[in-house]
Amino acid sequence: MTPSFAFPCFLLIVALFQFTAFSSSSEQPAVVCHRDERLALKQFKESFIIDKHACAGSYPKVDSWGSEGVDCCSWDGVECDQMTGVVIGLDLSGACLYGSINSSSTLFRLLHLQKLNLAHNHFNHSAIPSALGNLSMLTYLNLSSSVLSGQIPSEISKLYRLSSLDLSSVDVSSPVPSVLANFSSLKTLYLDGCGLQGMFPLATFQLPRLETISLSDNSNLTGYLPEFNSSNQLKFLAIWHTGFSGELPASIGNLNSMEYLELGSCSFRGLVPSTLGNLPNLKFLDLSINFFRGSVPATLGNLTRLNYLDLQGNQYFTGFIPPELANLTKLTHLDLQQNKLQGSVPSSIRGLQKLEYFNCDYNRLGDILDVDTFLELKNLQNLFLSWNHFYLVSRNNSNSTGAQLVDIGLRDCHLREFPYFLRNQRRLQLLDLSSNNIEDQIPHWMSKVSVETLSFLDLSNNSLTGFDDFPVVLPWSKLQFLKLDSNSLQGSLPVPPLSTVFYTISNNSLSGEIPHQLRSASSLFVLDISQNNFSGNIPLCLSNSSKYLSVLKLRSNNLQGPIPSGWSSGNRLRMIDLGRNKLQGRIPKSLMECRMLEHLDLGNNRIRDAFPSWLGSLPELNILILSSNAFYGTIGDPTSSNLAVFPKLRVIDLSHNRFNGTLPSGYFEKWISMASLDGKNSQAAYMDEISDMLINALQVSRSYSYSMTITNKGTEMQYPKIIRTLAAIDFSCNSFEGEIPESIGNLKELQLLNFSNNNLVGGIPKAIANLNNLETLGLSRNELEGRIPLELSSQLNFLEVLNLSYNHLTGLIPQGQQFETFESSSFEGNPGLCGKPLLRECITNSGSLPTPSSEESGSLGGLDWKVILLGYGCGFLFGTLIGHVVIKKKPACFLNTVSKTPATRQRS
Ligand SMILES: *[C@@H]1O[C@H](CO)[C@@H](O)[C@H](O)[C@H]1NC(C)=O
Ligand SMILES: *[C@@H]1O[C@H](CO)[C@@H](O)[C@H](O)[C@H]1NC(C)=O
Ligand SMILES: *[C@@H]1O[C@H](CO)[C@@H](O)[C@H](O)[C@H]1NC(C)=O
Ligand SMILES: *[C@@H]1O[C@H](CO)[C@@H](O)[C@H](O)[C@H]1NC(C)=O
Ligand SMILES: *[C@@H]1O[C@H](CO)[C@@H](O)[C@H](O)[C@H]1NC(C)=O
Ligand SMILES: *[C@@H]1O[C@H](CO)[C@@H](O)[C@H](O)[C@H]1NC(C)=O
Ligand SMILES: *[C@@H]1O[C@H](CO)[C@@H](O)[C@H](O)[C@H]1NC(C)=O
Ligand SMILES: *[C@@H]1O[C@H](CO)[C@@H](O)[C@H](O)[C@H]1NC(C)=O
């Protein structure tokens, strides 16, 4: 009895003693701080500005210094030795210090310091002071996130007592000093996000006391993992997003104490050693985004304490999901996406009762999969099974007591109907059922599913025909992202709720007028209702009431009437695509209010207007498509008048109109985006904005990696298909006359140039040979004469498609190089041309022209579509631009073409 009493009593005495020492400081102190140290602290404080911006979420500790009395041992953040009164600890993390620091700082007079924490201050990019090396008693040093920069000074090697060093988020931008491997007392080392370079000193991993080493996010740091022996104490190893490479040593299985192993986003290759299964304490394992091959070792099933397993993004991971993984009963996060795993998801997965996140998107998994298995995992929130070969089934009595999911990705799962279990889902945020075989109407019960929470709904690429008895405005009050493209939807346009920012419903069979209720969808950022049968006028609300609208796509409908006017000032439109409708009248001047406009497509309408040179002052316009309308008159010359010059234009399609007069030589001198790469890089910012927006929208639903996938793969279906760096001019099928100006040779970035079907005369200017990025050149069906410049064959190294047919060109076709790839159709209809590929040989005695031959019809079979379109002579640009193959486009002047040459162009 006595001993068990004595022990607590002893503790009490110690506690009393300490209390006395502490509380007496305000009276006659037992130990008071030394005067010189007090002055050093005071001067240290005074060398900084106290800036609240430098310490988000913290408070200026040093403010109270001095007011708490002369005993600096009682100052906030200061710790003194109880016996001697010297300052042994200074914790000024997040103390709002702002200003420079160097080795003359009075801080370095505190020679007894054992612990120094200056993290989360702002030292204004000062170098790490070498005088730190004078604080030889230091065991703990933390300078993280303190806006220091420059290499780690070699003097730091004097700190041989260091047990903890944290320099994370210090901008070191240099190699790690090898002396690091000499810190034999080191237990904890944090060097994350330091811009480290070069090779990490291997021996550091073998320091006898080392337990924690974190080097993540140093993309230029290279290194290997060494052999480990069982005396190693490592518990925590993080080298995420570094240049570490090589194979994982089998001896990694000797790290008995290991709890946290984060090796993602490195360059490791080889097999995953099965010895990883020998780490009994492992809780966190991340092997994602490396080059591991082979199969997932079954021994991972031994890691019964594991709660986080990320194996995503190892493109050579094959084989089956080992059923042993089901032994990981503590697992909450299992990410297998973007590998090449085969087989099925083992049904034993129902053993993972703690699972919250499961993702196997983008594998080669298949088989019939009962989704209800997952619902038995009561904690499951995020379920991603997309982009595999699953045949998903859901029982018709799915249990309402099953998991309440937050995110469900079932893209491409051969679903034939809306899975039954969705009826019971009350807190969904993300639902992706795209690219399945769901037919018929969206069932009425869907209108009650997660109405308060759903923010992302993708039903695109199914065979849906409509909404069964839904309210006029769709019921999900938080819906931000709605994708219904490529279904068989009929009837009028479904109206998204107010919250929606992204709405695409292209490629359906919707009809009627664009409903006025759409006016209330004023948060829209993207609206794409293209490829439907909408008729009537474009409602004014689209031009004058959307504050945020950035992308407006109404193309390929039956819209009539004028292009709406009243575009409101300050609008944010970047893309307006009204192509392929029946719009009439002129282009309204109020389009000038769209100051951010990058992409304007009015092609294939019935617009009757002069060339809108006034659009030339839109500062961002880089794509202008006016093809196949009734535009008329001359283009004008910005050098002889004060016309604005379309400063960023890189794609212009005026084909198939009634423009006349000479080619606009002055513009060719001014279109710098077509002349130099610098200009050309000004590219579609709306695409970046859409990507950002998607990431944000999806991050909301806490599935970051999935959102990246959607962004990468999902939007690719629509917008990024526009070739961002294309530079192109298509003026074909008009009545331009006069010569081709030499100034065309300025536009060196042009990949596509088409002047076919005009009345151009004179020779082919040599300057065209300067356009050495040209892939497509069309000059057919003009009145051009003279020889084909030899330079065309020697300098246009990327030329794939050439059409010079039906002119009055003469002489030998340049031989060799790029010209060897063209067929006779490129040259036919020029009775004076001779040499290969025409059958007509040149008569060496020049002067007498060869006789025309009727055998020069080129074979059209086997040529790619670009050639075929070029054969029509007009307007192939749209197809190249948008990525749709528009072989069907047959402009009216095609008929002329055909009638001129009945023998050669019969295919369509
Ligand atoms: C921070 O550095 C900048 C640039 O060197 C300098 O102009 C400024 O005065 C410094 N601020 C402080 C508080 O030292
Ligand atoms: C260190 O900083 C102080 C005050 O900021 C300055 O007066 C001194 O010249 C600096 N010393 C060195 C060696 O840069
Ligand atoms: C640090 O130590 C070196 C010699 O070891 C000495 O020359 C220097 O003055 C010291 N610096 C300070 C700030 O005490
Ligand atoms: C990596 O090194 C390259 C080349 O030296 C440099 O441009 C880049 O900024 C470095 N990246 C980081 C994160 O330090
Ligand atoms: C690990 O698992 C394998 C089978 O998956 C088993 O044969 C082995 O004995 C296990 N090792 C340990 C240490 O439990
Ligand atoms: C692990 O899983 C396998 C197959 O699922 C099973 O046979 C084995 O008994 C499990 N091992 C442990 C330790 O639970
Ligand atoms: C419903 O789920 C619970 C718990 O997961 C289970 O015990 C029960 O058998 C299920 N009922 C049906 C009809 O599937
Ligand atoms: C261009 O066409 C218009 C009619 O659309 C005509 O009035 C005008 O004279 C033509 N100009 C030239 C230069 O041919």
PDB file of N, CA, C and O in Angstrom, residues 235-259:
ATOM      1  N   LYS A 235       8.838   5.158 -39.904  1.00  0.00           N
ATOM      2  CA  LYS A 235       7.393   5.008 -39.753  1.00  0.00           C
ATOM      3  C   LYS A 235       6.644   5.711 -40.859  1.00  0.00           C
ATOM      4  O   LYS A 235       5.511   5.379 -41.186  1.00  0.00           O
ATOM      5  N   PHE A 236       7.260   6.767 -41.355  1.00  0.00           N
ATOM      6  CA  PHE A 236       6.566   7.669 -42.267  1.00  0.00           C
ATOM      7  C   PHE A 236       7.517   8.035 -43.396  1.00  0.00           C
ATOM      8  O   PHE A 236       8.559   8.635 -43.172  1.00  0.00           O
ATOM      9  N   LEU A 237       7.153   7.630 -44.613  1.00  0.00           N
ATOM     10  CA  LEU A 237       8.000   7.938 -45.762  1.00  0.00           C
ATOM     11  C   LEU A 237       7.119   8.495 -46.862  1.00  0.00           C
ATOM     12  O   LEU A 237       6.234   7.808 -47.380  1.00  0.00           O
ATOM     13  N   ALA A 238       7.335   9.760 -47.221  1.00  0.00           N
ATOM     14  CA  ALA A 238       6.513  10.390 -48.252  1.00  0.00           C
ATOM     15  C   ALA A 238       7.423  11.015 -49.291  1.00  0.00           C
ATOM     16  O   ALA A 238       8.207  11.918 -48.975  1.00  0.00           O
ATOM     17  N   ILE A 239       7.349  10.511 -50.510  1.00  0.00           N
ATOM     18  CA  ILE A 239       8.121  11.113 -51.602  1.00  0.00           C
ATOM     19  C   ILE A 239       7.221  11.337 -52.808  1.00  0.00           C
ATOM     20  O   ILE A 239       7.654  11.244 -53.941  1.00  0.00           O
ATOM     21  N   TRP A 240       5.964  11.648 -52.522  1.00  0.00           N
ATOM     22  CA  TRP A 240       4.986  11.900 -53.577  1.00  0.00           C
ATOM     23  C   TRP A 240       5.466  13.026 -54.496  1.00  0.00           C
ATOM     24  O   TRP A 240       5.999  14.028 -54.042  1.00  0.00           O
ATOM     25  N   HIS A 241       5.274  12.848 -55.816  1.00  0.00           N
ATOM     26  CA  HIS A 241       5.597  13.876 -56.800  1.00  0.00           C
ATOM     27  C   HIS A 241       7.050  14.332 -56.748  1.00  0.00           C
ATOM     28  O   HIS A 241       7.381  15.503 -56.609  1.00  0.00           O
ATOM     29  N   THR A 242       7.929  13.336 -56.800  1.00  0.00           N
ATOM     30  CA  THR A 242       9.354  13.621 -56.938  1.00  0.00           C
ATOM     31  C   THR A 242       9.860  12.802 -58.115  1.00  0.00           C
ATOM     32  O   THR A 242       9.109  12.053 -58.739  1.00  0.00           O
ATOM     33  N   GLY A 243      11.134  12.940 -58.406  1.00  0.00           N
ATOM     34  CA  GLY A 243      11.724  12.175 -59.502  1.00  0.00           C
ATOM     35  C   GLY A 243      12.373  10.880 -59.034  1.00  0.00           C
ATOM     36  O   GLY A 243      13.243  10.349 -59.719  1.00  0.00           O
ATOM     37  N   PHE A 244      11.982  10.366 -57.868  1.00  0.00           N
ATOM     38  CA  PHE A 244      12.528   9.085 -57.426  1.00  0.00           C
ATOM     39  C   PHE A 244      12.175   7.999 -58.445  1.00  0.00           C
ATOM     40  O   PHE A 244      11.074   7.997 -58.990  1.00  0.00           O
ATOM     41  N   SER A 245      13.112   7.107 -58.684  1.00  0.00           N
ATOM     42  CA  SER A 245      12.876   6.105 -59.712  1.00  0.00           C
ATOM     43  C   SER A 245      13.521   4.779 -59.299  1.00  0.00           C
ATOM     44  O   SER A 245      13.947   4.616 -58.160  1.00  0.00           O
ATOM     45  N   GLY A 246      13.580   3.880 -60.252  1.00  0.00           N
ATOM     46  CA  GLY A 246      14.142   2.562 -59.958  1.00  0.00           C
ATOM     47  C   GLY A 246      13.063   1.624 -59.458  1.00  0.00           C
ATOM     48  O   GLY A 246      11.879   1.905 -59.572  1.00  0.00           O
ATOM     49  N   GLU A 247      13.486   0.508 -58.913  1.00  0.00           N
ATOM     50  CA  GLU A 247      12.526  -0.471 -58.402  1.00  0.00           C
ATOM     51  C   GLU A 247      12.412  -0.331 -56.894  1.00  0.00           C
ATOM     52  O   GLU A 247      13.320   0.179 -56.240  1.00  0.00           O
ATOM     53  N   LEU A 248      11.315  -0.798 -56.358  1.00  0.00           N
ATOM     54  CA  LEU A 248      11.207  -0.847 -54.898  1.00  0.00           C
ATOM     55  C   LEU A 248      11.996  -2.058 -54.427  1.00  0.00           C
ATOM     56  O   LEU A 248      11.765  -3.167 -54.908  1.00  0.00           O
ATOM     57  N   PRO A 249      12.932  -1.855 -53.483  1.00  0.00           N
ATOM     58  CA  PRO A 249      13.707  -3.007 -53.028  1.00  0.00           C
ATOM     59  C   PRO A 249      12.818  -3.961 -52.222  1.00  0.00           C
ATOM     60  O   PRO A 249      11.946  -3.504 -51.476  1.00  0.00           O
ATOM     61  N   ALA A 250      13.066  -5.251 -52.393  1.00  0.00           N
ATOM     62  CA  ALA A 250      12.292  -6.221 -51.616  1.00  0.00           C
ATOM     63  C   ALA A 250      12.493  -5.988 -50.122  1.00  0.00           C
ATOM     64  O   ALA A 250      11.595  -6.238 -49.311  1.00  0.00           O
ATOM     65  N   SER A 251      13.644  -5.419 -49.781  1.00  0.00           N
ATOM     66  CA  SER A 251      13.928  -5.189 -48.357  1.00  0.00           C
ATOM     67  C   SER A 251      13.037  -4.124 -47.749  1.00  0.00           C
ATOM     68  O   SER A 251      13.111  -3.867 -46.550  1.00  0.00           O
ATOM     69  N   ILE A 252      12.182  -3.517 -48.562  1.00  0.00           N
ATOM     70  CA  ILE A 252      11.219  -2.563 -48.009  1.00  0.00           C
ATOM     71  C   ILE A 252      10.350  -3.292 -46.977  1.00  0.00           C
ATOM     72  O   ILE A 252       9.810  -2.678 -46.048  1.00  0.00           O
ATOM     73  N   GLY A 253      10.265  -4.616 -47.143  1.00  0.00           N
ATOM     74  CA  GLY A 253       9.499  -5.429 -46.206  1.00  0.00           C
ATOM     75  C   GLY A 253      10.135  -5.532 -44.827  1.00  0.00           C
ATOM     76  O   GLY A 253       9.538  -6.061 -43.890  1.00  0.00           O
ATOM     77  N   ASN A 254      11.365  -5.005 -44.681  1.00  0.00           N
ATOM     78  CA  ASN A 254      12.005  -5.004 -43.364  1.00  0.00           C
ATOM     79  C   ASN A 254      11.589  -3.823 -42.504  1.00  0.00           C
ATOM     80  O   ASN A 254      11.993  -3.733 -41.339  1.00  0.00           O
ATOM     81  N   LEU A 255      10.833  -2.893 -43.093  1.00  0.00           N
ATOM     82  CA  LEU A 255      10.486  -1.683 -42.341  1.00  0.00           C
ATOM     83  C   LEU A 255       9.318  -1.986 -41.402  1.00  0.00           C
ATOM     84  O   LEU A 255       8.187  -1.541 -41.599  1.00  0.00           O
ATOM     85  N   ASN A 256       9.656  -2.691 -40.338  1.00  0.00           N
ATOM     86  CA  ASN A 256       8.626  -3.193 -39.418  1.00  0.00           C
ATOM     87  C   ASN A 256       7.732  -2.114 -38.822  1.00  0.00           C
ATOM     88  O   ASN A 256       6.585  -2.357 -38.494  1.00  0.00           O
ATOM     89  N   SER A 257       8.298  -0.921 -38.665  1.00  0.00           N
ATOM     90  CA  SER A 257       7.524   0.128 -37.990  1.00  0.00           C
ATOM     91  C   SER A 257       6.683   0.947 -38.955  1.00  0.00           C
ATOM     92  O   SER A 257       5.932   1.818 -38.530  1.00  0.00           O
ATOM     93  N   MET A 258       6.838   0.712 -40.250  1.00  0.00           N
ATOM     94  CA  MET A 258       6.244   1.591 -41.251  1.00  0.00           C
ATOM     95  C   MET A 258       4.724   1.692 -41.108  1.00  0.00           C
ATOM     96  O   MET A 258       4.023   0.693 -41.032  1.00  0.00           O
ATOM     97  N   GLU A 259       4.244   2.954 -41.071  1.00  0.00           N
ATOM     98  CA  GLU A 259       2.799   3.193 -40.989  1.00  0.00           C
ATOM     99  C   GLU A 259       2.269   3.933 -42.204  1.00  0.00           C
ATOM    100  O   GLU A 259       1.120   3.763 -42.590  1.00  0.00           O
TER     101      GLU A 259
END
